[in-house]
mmCIF file of C-alpha atoms and ligand atoms in Angstrom:
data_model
loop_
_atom_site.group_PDB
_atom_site.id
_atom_site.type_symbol
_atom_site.label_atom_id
_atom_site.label_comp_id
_atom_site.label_asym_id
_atom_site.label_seq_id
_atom_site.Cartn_x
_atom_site.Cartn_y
_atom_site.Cartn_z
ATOM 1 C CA UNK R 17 -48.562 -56.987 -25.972
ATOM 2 C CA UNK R 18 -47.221 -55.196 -23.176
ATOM 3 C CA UNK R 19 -48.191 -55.716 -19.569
ATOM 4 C CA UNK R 20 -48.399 -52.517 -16.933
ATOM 5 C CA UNK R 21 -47.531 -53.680 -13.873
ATOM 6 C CA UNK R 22 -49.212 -51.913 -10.408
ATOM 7 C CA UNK R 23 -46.817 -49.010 -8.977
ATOM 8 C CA UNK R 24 -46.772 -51.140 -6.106
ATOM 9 C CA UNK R 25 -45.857 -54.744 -7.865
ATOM 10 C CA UNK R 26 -43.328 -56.093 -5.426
ATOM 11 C CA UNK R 27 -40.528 -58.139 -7.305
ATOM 12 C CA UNK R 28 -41.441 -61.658 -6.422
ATOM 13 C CA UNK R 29 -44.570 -60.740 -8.724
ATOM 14 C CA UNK R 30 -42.172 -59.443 -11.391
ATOM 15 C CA UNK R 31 -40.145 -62.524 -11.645
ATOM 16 C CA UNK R 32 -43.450 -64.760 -11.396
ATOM 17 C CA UNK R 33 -45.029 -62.596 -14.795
ATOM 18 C CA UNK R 34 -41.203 -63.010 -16.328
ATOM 19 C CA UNK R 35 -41.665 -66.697 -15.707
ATOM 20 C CA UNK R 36 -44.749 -67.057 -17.175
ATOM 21 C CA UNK R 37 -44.126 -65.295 -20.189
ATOM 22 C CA UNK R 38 -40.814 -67.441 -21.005
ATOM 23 C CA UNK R 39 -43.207 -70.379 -20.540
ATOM 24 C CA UNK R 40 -45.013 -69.265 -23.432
ATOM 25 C CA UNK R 41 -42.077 -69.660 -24.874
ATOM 26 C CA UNK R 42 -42.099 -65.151 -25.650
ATOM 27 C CA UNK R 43 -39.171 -63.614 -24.335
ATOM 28 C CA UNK R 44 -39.569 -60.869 -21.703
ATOM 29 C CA UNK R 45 -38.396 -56.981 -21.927
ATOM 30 C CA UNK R 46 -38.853 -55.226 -18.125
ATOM 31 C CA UNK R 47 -38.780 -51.622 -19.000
ATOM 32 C CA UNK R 48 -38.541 -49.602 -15.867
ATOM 33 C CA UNK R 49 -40.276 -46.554 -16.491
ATOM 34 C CA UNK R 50 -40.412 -43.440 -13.610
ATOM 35 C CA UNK R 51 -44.447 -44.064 -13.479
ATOM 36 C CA UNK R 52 -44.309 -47.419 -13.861
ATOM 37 C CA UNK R 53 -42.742 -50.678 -14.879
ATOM 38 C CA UNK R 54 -44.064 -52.413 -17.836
ATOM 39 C CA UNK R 55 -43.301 -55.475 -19.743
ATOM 40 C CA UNK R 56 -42.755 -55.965 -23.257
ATOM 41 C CA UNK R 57 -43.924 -59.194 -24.906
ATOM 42 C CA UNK R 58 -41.692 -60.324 -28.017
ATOM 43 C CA UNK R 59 -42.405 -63.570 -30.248
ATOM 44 C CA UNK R 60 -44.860 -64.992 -31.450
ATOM 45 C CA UNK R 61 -47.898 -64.077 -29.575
ATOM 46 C CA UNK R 62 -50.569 -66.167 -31.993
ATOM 47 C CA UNK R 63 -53.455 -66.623 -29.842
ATOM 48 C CA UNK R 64 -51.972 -65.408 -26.367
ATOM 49 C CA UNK R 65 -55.044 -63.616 -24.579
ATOM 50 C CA UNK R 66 -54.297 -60.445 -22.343
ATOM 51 C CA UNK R 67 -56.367 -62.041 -19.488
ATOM 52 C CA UNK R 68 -53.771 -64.773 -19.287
ATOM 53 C CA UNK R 69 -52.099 -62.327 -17.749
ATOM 54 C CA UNK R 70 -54.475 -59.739 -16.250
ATOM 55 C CA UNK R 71 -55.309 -62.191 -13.004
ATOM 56 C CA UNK R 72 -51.928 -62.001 -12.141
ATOM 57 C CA UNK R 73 -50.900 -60.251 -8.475
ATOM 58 C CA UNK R 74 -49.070 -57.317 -9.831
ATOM 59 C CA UNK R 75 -50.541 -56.433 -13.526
ATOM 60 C CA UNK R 76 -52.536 -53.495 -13.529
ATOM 61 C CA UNK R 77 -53.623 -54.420 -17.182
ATOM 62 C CA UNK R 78 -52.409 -56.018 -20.433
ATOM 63 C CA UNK R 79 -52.609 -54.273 -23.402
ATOM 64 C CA UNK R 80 -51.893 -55.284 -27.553
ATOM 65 C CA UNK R 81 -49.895 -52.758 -28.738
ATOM 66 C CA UNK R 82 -51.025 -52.061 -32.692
ATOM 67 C CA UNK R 83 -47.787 -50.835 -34.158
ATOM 68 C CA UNK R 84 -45.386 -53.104 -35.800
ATOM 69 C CA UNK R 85 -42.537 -51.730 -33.081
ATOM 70 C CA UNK R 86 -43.382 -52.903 -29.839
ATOM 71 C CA UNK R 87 -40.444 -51.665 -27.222
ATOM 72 C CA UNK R 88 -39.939 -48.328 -29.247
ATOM 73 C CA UNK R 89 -43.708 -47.250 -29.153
ATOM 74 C CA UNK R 90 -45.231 -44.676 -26.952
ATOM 75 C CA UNK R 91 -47.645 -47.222 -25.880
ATOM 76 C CA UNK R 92 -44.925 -49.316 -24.387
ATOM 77 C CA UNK R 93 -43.452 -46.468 -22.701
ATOM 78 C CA UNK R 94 -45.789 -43.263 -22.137
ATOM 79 C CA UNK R 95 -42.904 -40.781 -20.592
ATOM 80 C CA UNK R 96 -39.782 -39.765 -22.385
ATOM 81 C CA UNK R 97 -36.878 -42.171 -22.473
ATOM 82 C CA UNK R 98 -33.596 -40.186 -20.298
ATOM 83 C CA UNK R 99 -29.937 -41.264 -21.748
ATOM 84 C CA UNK R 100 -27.340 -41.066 -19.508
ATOM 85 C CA UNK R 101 -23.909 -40.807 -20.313
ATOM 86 C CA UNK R 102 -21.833 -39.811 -17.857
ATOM 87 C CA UNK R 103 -23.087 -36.715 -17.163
ATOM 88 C CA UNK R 104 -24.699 -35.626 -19.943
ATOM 89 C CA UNK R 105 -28.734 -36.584 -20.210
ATOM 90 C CA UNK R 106 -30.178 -36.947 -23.773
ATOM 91 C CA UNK R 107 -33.734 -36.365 -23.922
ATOM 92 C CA UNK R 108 -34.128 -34.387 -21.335
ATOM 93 C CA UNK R 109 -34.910 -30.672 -21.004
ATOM 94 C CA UNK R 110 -31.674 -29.473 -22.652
ATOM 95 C CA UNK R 111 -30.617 -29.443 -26.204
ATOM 96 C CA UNK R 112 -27.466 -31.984 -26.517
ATOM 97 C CA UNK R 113 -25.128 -30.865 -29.425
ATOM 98 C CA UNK R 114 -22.990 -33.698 -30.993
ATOM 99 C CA UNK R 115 -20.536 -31.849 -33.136
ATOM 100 C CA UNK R 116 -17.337 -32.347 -34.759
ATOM 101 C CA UNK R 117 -15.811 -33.333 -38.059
ATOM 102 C CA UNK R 118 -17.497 -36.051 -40.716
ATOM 103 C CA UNK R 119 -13.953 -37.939 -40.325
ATOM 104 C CA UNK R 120 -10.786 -37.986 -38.272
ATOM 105 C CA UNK R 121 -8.287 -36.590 -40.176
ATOM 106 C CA UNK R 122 -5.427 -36.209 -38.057
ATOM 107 C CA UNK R 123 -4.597 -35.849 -34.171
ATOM 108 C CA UNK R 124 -4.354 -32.379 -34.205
ATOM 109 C CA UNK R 125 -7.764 -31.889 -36.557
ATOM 110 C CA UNK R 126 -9.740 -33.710 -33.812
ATOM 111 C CA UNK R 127 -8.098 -32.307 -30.987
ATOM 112 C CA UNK R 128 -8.142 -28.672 -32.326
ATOM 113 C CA UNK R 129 -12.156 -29.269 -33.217
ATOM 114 C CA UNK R 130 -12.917 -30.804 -29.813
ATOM 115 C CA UNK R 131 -11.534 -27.335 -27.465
ATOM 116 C CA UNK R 132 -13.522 -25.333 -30.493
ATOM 117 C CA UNK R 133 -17.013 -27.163 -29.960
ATOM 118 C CA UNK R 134 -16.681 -28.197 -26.076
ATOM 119 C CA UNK R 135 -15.780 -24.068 -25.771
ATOM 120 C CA UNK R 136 -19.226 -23.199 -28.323
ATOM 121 C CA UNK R 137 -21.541 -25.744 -26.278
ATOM 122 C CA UNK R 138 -21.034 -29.318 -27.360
ATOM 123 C CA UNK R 139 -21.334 -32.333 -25.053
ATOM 124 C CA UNK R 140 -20.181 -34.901 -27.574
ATOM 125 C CA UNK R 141 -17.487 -35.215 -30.244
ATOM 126 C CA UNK R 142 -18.073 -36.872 -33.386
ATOM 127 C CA UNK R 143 -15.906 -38.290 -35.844
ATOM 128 C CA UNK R 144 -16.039 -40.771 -38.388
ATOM 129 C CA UNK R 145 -13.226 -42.657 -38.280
ATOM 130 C CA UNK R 146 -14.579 -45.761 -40.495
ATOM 131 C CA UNK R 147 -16.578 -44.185 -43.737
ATOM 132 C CA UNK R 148 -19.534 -45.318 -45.277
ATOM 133 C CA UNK R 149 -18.631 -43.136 -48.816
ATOM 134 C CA UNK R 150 -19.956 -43.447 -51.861
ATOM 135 C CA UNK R 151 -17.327 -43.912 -53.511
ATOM 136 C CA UNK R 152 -14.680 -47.168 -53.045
ATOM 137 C CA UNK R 153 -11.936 -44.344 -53.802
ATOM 138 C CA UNK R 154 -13.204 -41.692 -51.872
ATOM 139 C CA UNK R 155 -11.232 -41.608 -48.169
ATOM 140 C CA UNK R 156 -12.463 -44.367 -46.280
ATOM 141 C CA UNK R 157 -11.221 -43.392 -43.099
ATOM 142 C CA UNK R 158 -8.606 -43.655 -40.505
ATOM 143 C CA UNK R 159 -10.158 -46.500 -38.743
ATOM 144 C CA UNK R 160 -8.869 -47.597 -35.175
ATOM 145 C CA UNK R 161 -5.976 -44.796 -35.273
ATOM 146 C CA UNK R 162 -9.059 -42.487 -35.743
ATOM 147 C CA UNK R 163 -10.800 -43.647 -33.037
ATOM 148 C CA UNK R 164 -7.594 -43.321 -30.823
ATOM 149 C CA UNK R 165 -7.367 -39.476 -31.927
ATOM 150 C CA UNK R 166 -11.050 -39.152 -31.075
ATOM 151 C CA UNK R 167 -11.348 -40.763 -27.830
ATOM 152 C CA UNK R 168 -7.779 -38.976 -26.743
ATOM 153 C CA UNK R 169 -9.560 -35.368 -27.788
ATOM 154 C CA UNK R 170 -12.453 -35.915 -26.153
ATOM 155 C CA UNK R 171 -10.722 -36.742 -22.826
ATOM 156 C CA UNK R 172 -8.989 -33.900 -23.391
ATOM 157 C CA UNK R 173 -11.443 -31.511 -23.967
ATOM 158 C CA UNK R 174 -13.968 -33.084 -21.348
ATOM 159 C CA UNK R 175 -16.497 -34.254 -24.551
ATOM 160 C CA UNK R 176 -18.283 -37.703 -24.821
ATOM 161 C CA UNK R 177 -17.416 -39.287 -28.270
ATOM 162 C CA UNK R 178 -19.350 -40.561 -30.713
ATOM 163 C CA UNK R 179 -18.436 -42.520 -34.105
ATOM 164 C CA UNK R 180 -20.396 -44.854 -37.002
ATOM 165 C CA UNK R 181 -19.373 -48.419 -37.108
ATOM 166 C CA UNK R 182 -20.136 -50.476 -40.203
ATOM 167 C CA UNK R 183 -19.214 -53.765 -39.680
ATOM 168 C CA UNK R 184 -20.667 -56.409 -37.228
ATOM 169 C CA UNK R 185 -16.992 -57.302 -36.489
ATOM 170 C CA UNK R 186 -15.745 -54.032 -35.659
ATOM 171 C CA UNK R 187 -18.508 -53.299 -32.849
ATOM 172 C CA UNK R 188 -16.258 -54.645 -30.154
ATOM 173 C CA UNK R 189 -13.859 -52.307 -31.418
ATOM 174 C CA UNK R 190 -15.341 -49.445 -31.695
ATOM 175 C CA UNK R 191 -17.118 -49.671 -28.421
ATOM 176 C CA UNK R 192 -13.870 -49.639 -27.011
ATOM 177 C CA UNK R 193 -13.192 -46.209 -27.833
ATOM 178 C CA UNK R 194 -16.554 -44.285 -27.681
ATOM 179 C CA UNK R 195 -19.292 -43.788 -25.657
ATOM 180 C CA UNK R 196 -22.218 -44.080 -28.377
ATOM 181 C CA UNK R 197 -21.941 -46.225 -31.465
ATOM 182 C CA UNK R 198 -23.193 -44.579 -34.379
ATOM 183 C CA UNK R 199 -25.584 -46.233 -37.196
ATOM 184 C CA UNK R 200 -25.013 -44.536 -40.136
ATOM 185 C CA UNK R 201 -28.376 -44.083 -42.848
ATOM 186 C CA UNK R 202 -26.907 -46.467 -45.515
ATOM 187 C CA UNK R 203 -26.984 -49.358 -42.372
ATOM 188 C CA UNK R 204 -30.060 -48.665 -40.981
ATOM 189 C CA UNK R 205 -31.450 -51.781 -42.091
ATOM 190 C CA UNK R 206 -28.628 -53.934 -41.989
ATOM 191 C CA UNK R 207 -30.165 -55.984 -39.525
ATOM 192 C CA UNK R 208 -27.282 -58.106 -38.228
ATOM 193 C CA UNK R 209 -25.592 -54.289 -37.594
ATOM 194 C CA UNK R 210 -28.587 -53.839 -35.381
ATOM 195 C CA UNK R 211 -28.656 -57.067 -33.555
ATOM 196 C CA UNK R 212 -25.034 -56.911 -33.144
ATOM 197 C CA UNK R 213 -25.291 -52.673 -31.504
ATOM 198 C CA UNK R 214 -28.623 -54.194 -29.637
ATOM 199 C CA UNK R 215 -26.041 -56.749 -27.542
ATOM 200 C CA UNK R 216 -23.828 -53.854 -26.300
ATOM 201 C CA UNK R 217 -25.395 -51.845 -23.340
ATOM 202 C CA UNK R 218 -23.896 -48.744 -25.364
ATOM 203 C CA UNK R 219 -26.115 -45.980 -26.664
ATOM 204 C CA UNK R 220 -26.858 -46.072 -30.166
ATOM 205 C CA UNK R 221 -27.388 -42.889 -32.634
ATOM 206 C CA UNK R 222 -30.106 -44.656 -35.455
ATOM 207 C CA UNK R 223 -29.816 -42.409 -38.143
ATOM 208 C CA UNK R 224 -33.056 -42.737 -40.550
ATOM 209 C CA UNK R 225 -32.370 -44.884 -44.086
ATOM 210 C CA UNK R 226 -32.005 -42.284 -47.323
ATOM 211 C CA UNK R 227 -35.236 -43.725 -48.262
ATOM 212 C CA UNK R 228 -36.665 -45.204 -44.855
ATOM 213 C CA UNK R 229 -40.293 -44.593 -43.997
ATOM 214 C CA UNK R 230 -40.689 -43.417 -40.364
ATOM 215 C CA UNK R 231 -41.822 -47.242 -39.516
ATOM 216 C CA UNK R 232 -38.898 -48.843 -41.277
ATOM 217 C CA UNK R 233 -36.690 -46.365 -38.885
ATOM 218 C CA UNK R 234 -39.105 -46.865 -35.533
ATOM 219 C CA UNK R 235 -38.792 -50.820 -36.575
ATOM 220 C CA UNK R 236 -34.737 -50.772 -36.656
ATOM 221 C CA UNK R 237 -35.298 -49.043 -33.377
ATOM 222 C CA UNK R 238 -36.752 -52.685 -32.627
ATOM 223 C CA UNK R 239 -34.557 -54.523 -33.657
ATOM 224 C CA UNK R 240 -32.102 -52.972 -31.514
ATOM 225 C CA UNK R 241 -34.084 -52.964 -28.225
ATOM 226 C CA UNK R 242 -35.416 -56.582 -28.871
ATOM 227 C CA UNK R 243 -31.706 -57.477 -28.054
ATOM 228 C CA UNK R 244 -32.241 -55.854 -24.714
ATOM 229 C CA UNK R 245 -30.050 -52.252 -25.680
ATOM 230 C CA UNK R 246 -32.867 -50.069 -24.955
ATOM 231 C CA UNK R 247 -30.889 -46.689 -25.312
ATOM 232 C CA UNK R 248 -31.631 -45.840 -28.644
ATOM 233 C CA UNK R 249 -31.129 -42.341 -30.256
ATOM 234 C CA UNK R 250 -33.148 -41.733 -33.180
ATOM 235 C CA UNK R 251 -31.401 -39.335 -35.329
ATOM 236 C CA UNK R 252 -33.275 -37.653 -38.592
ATOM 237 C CA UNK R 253 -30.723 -36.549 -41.372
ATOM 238 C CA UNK R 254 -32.912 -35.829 -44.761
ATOM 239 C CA UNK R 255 -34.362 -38.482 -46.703
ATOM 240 C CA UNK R 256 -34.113 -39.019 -50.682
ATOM 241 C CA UNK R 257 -36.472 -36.799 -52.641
ATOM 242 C CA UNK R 258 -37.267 -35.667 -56.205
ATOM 243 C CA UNK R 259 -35.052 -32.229 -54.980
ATOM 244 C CA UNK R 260 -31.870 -31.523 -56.017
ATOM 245 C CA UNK R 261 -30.845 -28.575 -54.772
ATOM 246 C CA UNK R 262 -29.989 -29.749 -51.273
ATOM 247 C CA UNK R 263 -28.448 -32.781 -50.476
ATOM 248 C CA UNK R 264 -31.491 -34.425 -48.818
ATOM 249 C CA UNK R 265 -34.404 -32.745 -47.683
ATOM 250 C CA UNK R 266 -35.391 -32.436 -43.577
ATOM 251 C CA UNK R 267 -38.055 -34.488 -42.790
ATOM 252 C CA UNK R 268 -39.261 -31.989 -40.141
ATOM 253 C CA UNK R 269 -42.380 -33.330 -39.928
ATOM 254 C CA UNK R 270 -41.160 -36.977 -38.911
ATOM 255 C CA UNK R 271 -39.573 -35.247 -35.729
ATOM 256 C CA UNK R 272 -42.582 -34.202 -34.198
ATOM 257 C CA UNK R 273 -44.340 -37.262 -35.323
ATOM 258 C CA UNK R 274 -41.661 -39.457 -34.047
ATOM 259 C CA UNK R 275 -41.772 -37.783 -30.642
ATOM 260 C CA UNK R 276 -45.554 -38.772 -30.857
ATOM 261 C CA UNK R 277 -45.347 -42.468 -31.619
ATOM 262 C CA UNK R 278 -41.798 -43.314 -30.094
ATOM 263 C CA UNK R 279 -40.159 -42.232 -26.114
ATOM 264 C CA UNK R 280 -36.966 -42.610 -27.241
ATOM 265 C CA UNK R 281 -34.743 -39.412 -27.927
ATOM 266 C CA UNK R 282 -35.624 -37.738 -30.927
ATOM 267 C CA UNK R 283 -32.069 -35.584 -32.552
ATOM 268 C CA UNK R 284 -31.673 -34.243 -35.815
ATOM 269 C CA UNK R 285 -29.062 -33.804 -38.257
ATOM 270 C CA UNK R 286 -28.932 -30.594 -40.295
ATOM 271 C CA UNK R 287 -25.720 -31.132 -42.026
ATOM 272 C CA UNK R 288 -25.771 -34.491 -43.814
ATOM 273 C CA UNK R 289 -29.894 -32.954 -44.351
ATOM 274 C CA UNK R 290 -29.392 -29.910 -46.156
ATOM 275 C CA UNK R 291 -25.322 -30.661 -47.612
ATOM 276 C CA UNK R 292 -25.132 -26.516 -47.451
ATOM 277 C CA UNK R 293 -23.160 -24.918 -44.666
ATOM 278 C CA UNK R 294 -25.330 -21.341 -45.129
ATOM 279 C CA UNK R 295 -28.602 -23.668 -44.733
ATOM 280 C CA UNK R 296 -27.542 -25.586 -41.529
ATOM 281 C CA UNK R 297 -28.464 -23.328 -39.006
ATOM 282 C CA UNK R 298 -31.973 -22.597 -40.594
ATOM 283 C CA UNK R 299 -32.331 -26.280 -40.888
ATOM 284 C CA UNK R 300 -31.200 -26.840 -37.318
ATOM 285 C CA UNK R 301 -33.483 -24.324 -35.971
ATOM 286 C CA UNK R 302 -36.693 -25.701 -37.494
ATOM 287 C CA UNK R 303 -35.701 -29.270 -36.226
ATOM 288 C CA UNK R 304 -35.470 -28.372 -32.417
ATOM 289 C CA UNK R 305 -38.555 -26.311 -33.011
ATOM 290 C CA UNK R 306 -40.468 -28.899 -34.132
ATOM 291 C CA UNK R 307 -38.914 -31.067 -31.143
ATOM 292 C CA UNK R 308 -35.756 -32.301 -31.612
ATOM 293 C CA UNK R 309 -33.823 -33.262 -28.498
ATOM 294 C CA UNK R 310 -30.244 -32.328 -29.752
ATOM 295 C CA UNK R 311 -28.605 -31.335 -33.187
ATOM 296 C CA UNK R 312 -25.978 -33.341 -34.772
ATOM 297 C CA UNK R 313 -23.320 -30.666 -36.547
ATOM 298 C CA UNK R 314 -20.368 -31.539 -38.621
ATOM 299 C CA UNK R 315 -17.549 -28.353 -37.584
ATOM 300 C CA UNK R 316 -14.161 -28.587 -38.894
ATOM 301 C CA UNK R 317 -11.350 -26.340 -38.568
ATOM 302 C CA UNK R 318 -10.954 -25.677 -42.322
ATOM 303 C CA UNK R 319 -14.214 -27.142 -44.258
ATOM 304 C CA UNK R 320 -12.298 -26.120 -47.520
ATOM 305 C CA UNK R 321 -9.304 -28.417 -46.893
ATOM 306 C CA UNK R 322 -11.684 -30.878 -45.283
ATOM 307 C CA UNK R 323 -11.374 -34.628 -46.861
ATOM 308 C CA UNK R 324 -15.006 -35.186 -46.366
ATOM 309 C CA UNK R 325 -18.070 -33.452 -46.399
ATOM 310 C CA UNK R 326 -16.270 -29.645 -46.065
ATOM 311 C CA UNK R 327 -19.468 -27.926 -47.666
ATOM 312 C CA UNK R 328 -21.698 -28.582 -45.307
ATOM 313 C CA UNK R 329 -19.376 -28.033 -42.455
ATOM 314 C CA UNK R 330 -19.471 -25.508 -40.317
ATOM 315 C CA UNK R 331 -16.558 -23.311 -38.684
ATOM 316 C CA UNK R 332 -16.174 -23.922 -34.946
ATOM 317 C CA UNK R 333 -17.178 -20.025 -34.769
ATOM 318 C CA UNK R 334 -19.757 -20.566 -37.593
ATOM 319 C CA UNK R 335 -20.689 -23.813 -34.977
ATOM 320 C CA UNK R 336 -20.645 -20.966 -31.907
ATOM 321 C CA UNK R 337 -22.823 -18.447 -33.523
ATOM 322 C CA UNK R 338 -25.332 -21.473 -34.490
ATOM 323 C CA UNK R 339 -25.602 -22.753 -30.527
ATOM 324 C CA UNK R 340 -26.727 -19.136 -30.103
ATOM 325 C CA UNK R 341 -29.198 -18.834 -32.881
ATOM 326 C CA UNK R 342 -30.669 -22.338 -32.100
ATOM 327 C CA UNK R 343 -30.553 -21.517 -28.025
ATOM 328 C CA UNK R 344 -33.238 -18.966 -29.253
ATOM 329 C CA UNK R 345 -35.829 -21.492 -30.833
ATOM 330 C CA UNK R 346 -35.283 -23.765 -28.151
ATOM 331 C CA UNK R 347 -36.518 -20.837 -25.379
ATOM 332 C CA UNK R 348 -39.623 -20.467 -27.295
ATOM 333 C CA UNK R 349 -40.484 -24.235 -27.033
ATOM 334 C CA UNK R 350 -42.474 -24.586 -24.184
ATOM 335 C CA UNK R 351 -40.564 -26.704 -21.415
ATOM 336 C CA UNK R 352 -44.189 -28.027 -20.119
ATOM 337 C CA UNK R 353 -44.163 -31.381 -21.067
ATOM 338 C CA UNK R 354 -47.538 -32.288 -21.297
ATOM 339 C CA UNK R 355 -48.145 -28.813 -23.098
ATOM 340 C CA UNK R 356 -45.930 -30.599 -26.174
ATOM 341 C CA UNK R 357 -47.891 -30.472 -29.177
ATOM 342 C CA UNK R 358 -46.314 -33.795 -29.606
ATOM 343 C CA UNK R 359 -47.806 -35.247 -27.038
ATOM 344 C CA UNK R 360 -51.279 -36.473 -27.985
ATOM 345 C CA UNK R 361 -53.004 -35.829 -25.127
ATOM 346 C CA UNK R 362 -52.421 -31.967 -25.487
ATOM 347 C CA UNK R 363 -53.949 -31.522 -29.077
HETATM 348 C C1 PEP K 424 -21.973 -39.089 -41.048
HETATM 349 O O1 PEP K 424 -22.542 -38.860 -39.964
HETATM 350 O O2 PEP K 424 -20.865 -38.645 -41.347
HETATM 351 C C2 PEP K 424 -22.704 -39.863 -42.057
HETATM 352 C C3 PEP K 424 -22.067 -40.607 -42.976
HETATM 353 O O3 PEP K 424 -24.025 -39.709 -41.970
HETATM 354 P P1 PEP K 424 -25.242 -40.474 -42.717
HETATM 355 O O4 PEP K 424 -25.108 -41.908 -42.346
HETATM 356 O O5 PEP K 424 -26.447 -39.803 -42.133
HETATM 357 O O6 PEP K 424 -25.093 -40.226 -44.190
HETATM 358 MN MN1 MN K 425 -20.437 -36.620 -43.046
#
């Protein structure tokens, strides 16, 4: 259940709903919306009547919110949720690029990469520098040295950073170097990852499971926010399917549906989607069209020599000519919110 609280609710009448919903024994989320404030109900609600609530000075109404996620739905939320860090804004009008290589390799990798991509566009570096592979004996990863490299190149070149963490333990860590904690696909239900990420106030990049329906993503959103981190990124990056021939195949159609049923930011990912440098920018250019918010783009200086993922990297001037073919697309998406053909009201 959520409860919409009048535009004019004073905060006396806040803390009195708070109150009464921890004496249910339910546990509270205030979202603070630009419209409006609402409140987000989470527990178990067995039996709990909206009109408990509706008398109260302050609610406007109470409504039971269908979906399984609660705090991620549009229901809970109807505007687009802003992310700021420092001062770049995710989810707002312009298209955020993330971009950088799959893994540290080296100070002067990073550093090179992050003048190439803040020069071509980019607002945030990325950078694995602990890696989920495959393989036990593929490189794993220059762990906390690689986060020092990243977080010293992206000072340097004026970028935000972003990187994956894997391990509960390490989010304290890894927090300490970036400014958005990254949840790779193979985690994205590793649910004490999420409740762990959901206790930091730092953005997190929720990249969809290999297999994850779009509620199995929207409900590790949940998990997240029920911890009170309410500055999720929801990142799609190909799901398994019966093809081959790419890597994994865009889900294009779950970013414009996910724009419908969630506020959060909406990004997409067309490097780990496609595995192809030559199909990246195609790929990249049908995800903002259908409404991604930003593109996540692995660049390295030399993709051949790269010690991860080097096909489907781009070139930082590969990377430069894509911001320009993409900045094309993104024109020809109408800027008129409520004219988004995501936006139920407008179909
Ligand atoms: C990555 O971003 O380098 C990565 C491992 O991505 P994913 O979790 O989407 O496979
Ligand atoms: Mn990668």
């Amino acid at each position: 259940m959520i409860i919409v609280l009048q535009k004019e609710a004073t905060e006396k009448q806040l803390q009195d709903i708070v109150d009464k919903i921890k004496g249910y024994g339910l546990e509270p989320h205030v979202i603070v919306g630009v419209a409006r404030t609402v409140i987000g109900l989470v527990g178990d609600k067995q039996g709990l009547e909206p009109r408990v609530f509706e008398g109260m000075p302050g609610v406007e109404k109470a409504v039971p919110i269908m979906a399984p996620y609660k705090l991620a739905s549009r229901d809970a939320k109807a505007e687009d949720t802003l992310i700021r860090v420092g001062d770049t804004l995710i989810g707002g009008g312009e298209l955020i690029y993330m971009a950088g290589p799959c893994a540290v390799e080296s100070r002067e990798q990073i550093l090179e990469t992050a003048y190439a991509v803040k020069e071509a566009g980019a607002s945030i570096l990325r950078g694995g520098a602990f890696k989920p592979r495959t393989s036990p004996y593929s490189f794993q990863g220059l762990g906390e040295t690689g986060l020092q490299y990243l977080a010293e190149a992206g000072q340097a070149a004026g970028l935000l950073t972003v990187s994956e963490v894997v391990d509960p333990s390490d989010v304290d860590l890894v927090s300490k170097y970036v400014d958005i904690l990254q949840i790779g696909a193979r985690n994205m239900q590793n649910f004490a990852l999420l409740r762990r990420v959901g206790q930091t106030r730092k953005p997190v990049l929720l990249k969809r499971g290999l297999s994850a329906t779009i509620e199995e993503w929207l409900m590790a959103a949940e998990y997240i926010m029920s911890e009170g981190n309410y500055q999720v990124i929801l990142c799609e990056r190909g799901i398994r399917t019966f093809e081959t021939a790419t890597r994994n195949t865009l889900d294009v159609g779950a970013i414009a549906l996910v724009r419908q049923l969630s506020h959060l930011p909406v990004v997409a990912d067309p490097s780990h989607a496609t595995g192809r440098r030559d199909l990246v920018v195609p790929a990249g250019c049908a995800a903002v069209a259908a409404g991604a918010q930003g593109l996540l783009v692995e660049v390295h200086p030399n993709p051949d020599a790269a010690l991860s993922d080097g096909a489907q990297s781009l070139t930082p001037k590969q990377f430069e000519q894509m911001v320009g073919a993409v900045a094309q697309v993104a024109k020809s998406v109408t800027p008129e919110p409520t004219k988004y053909w995501w936006n139920r009201n407008a179909v």
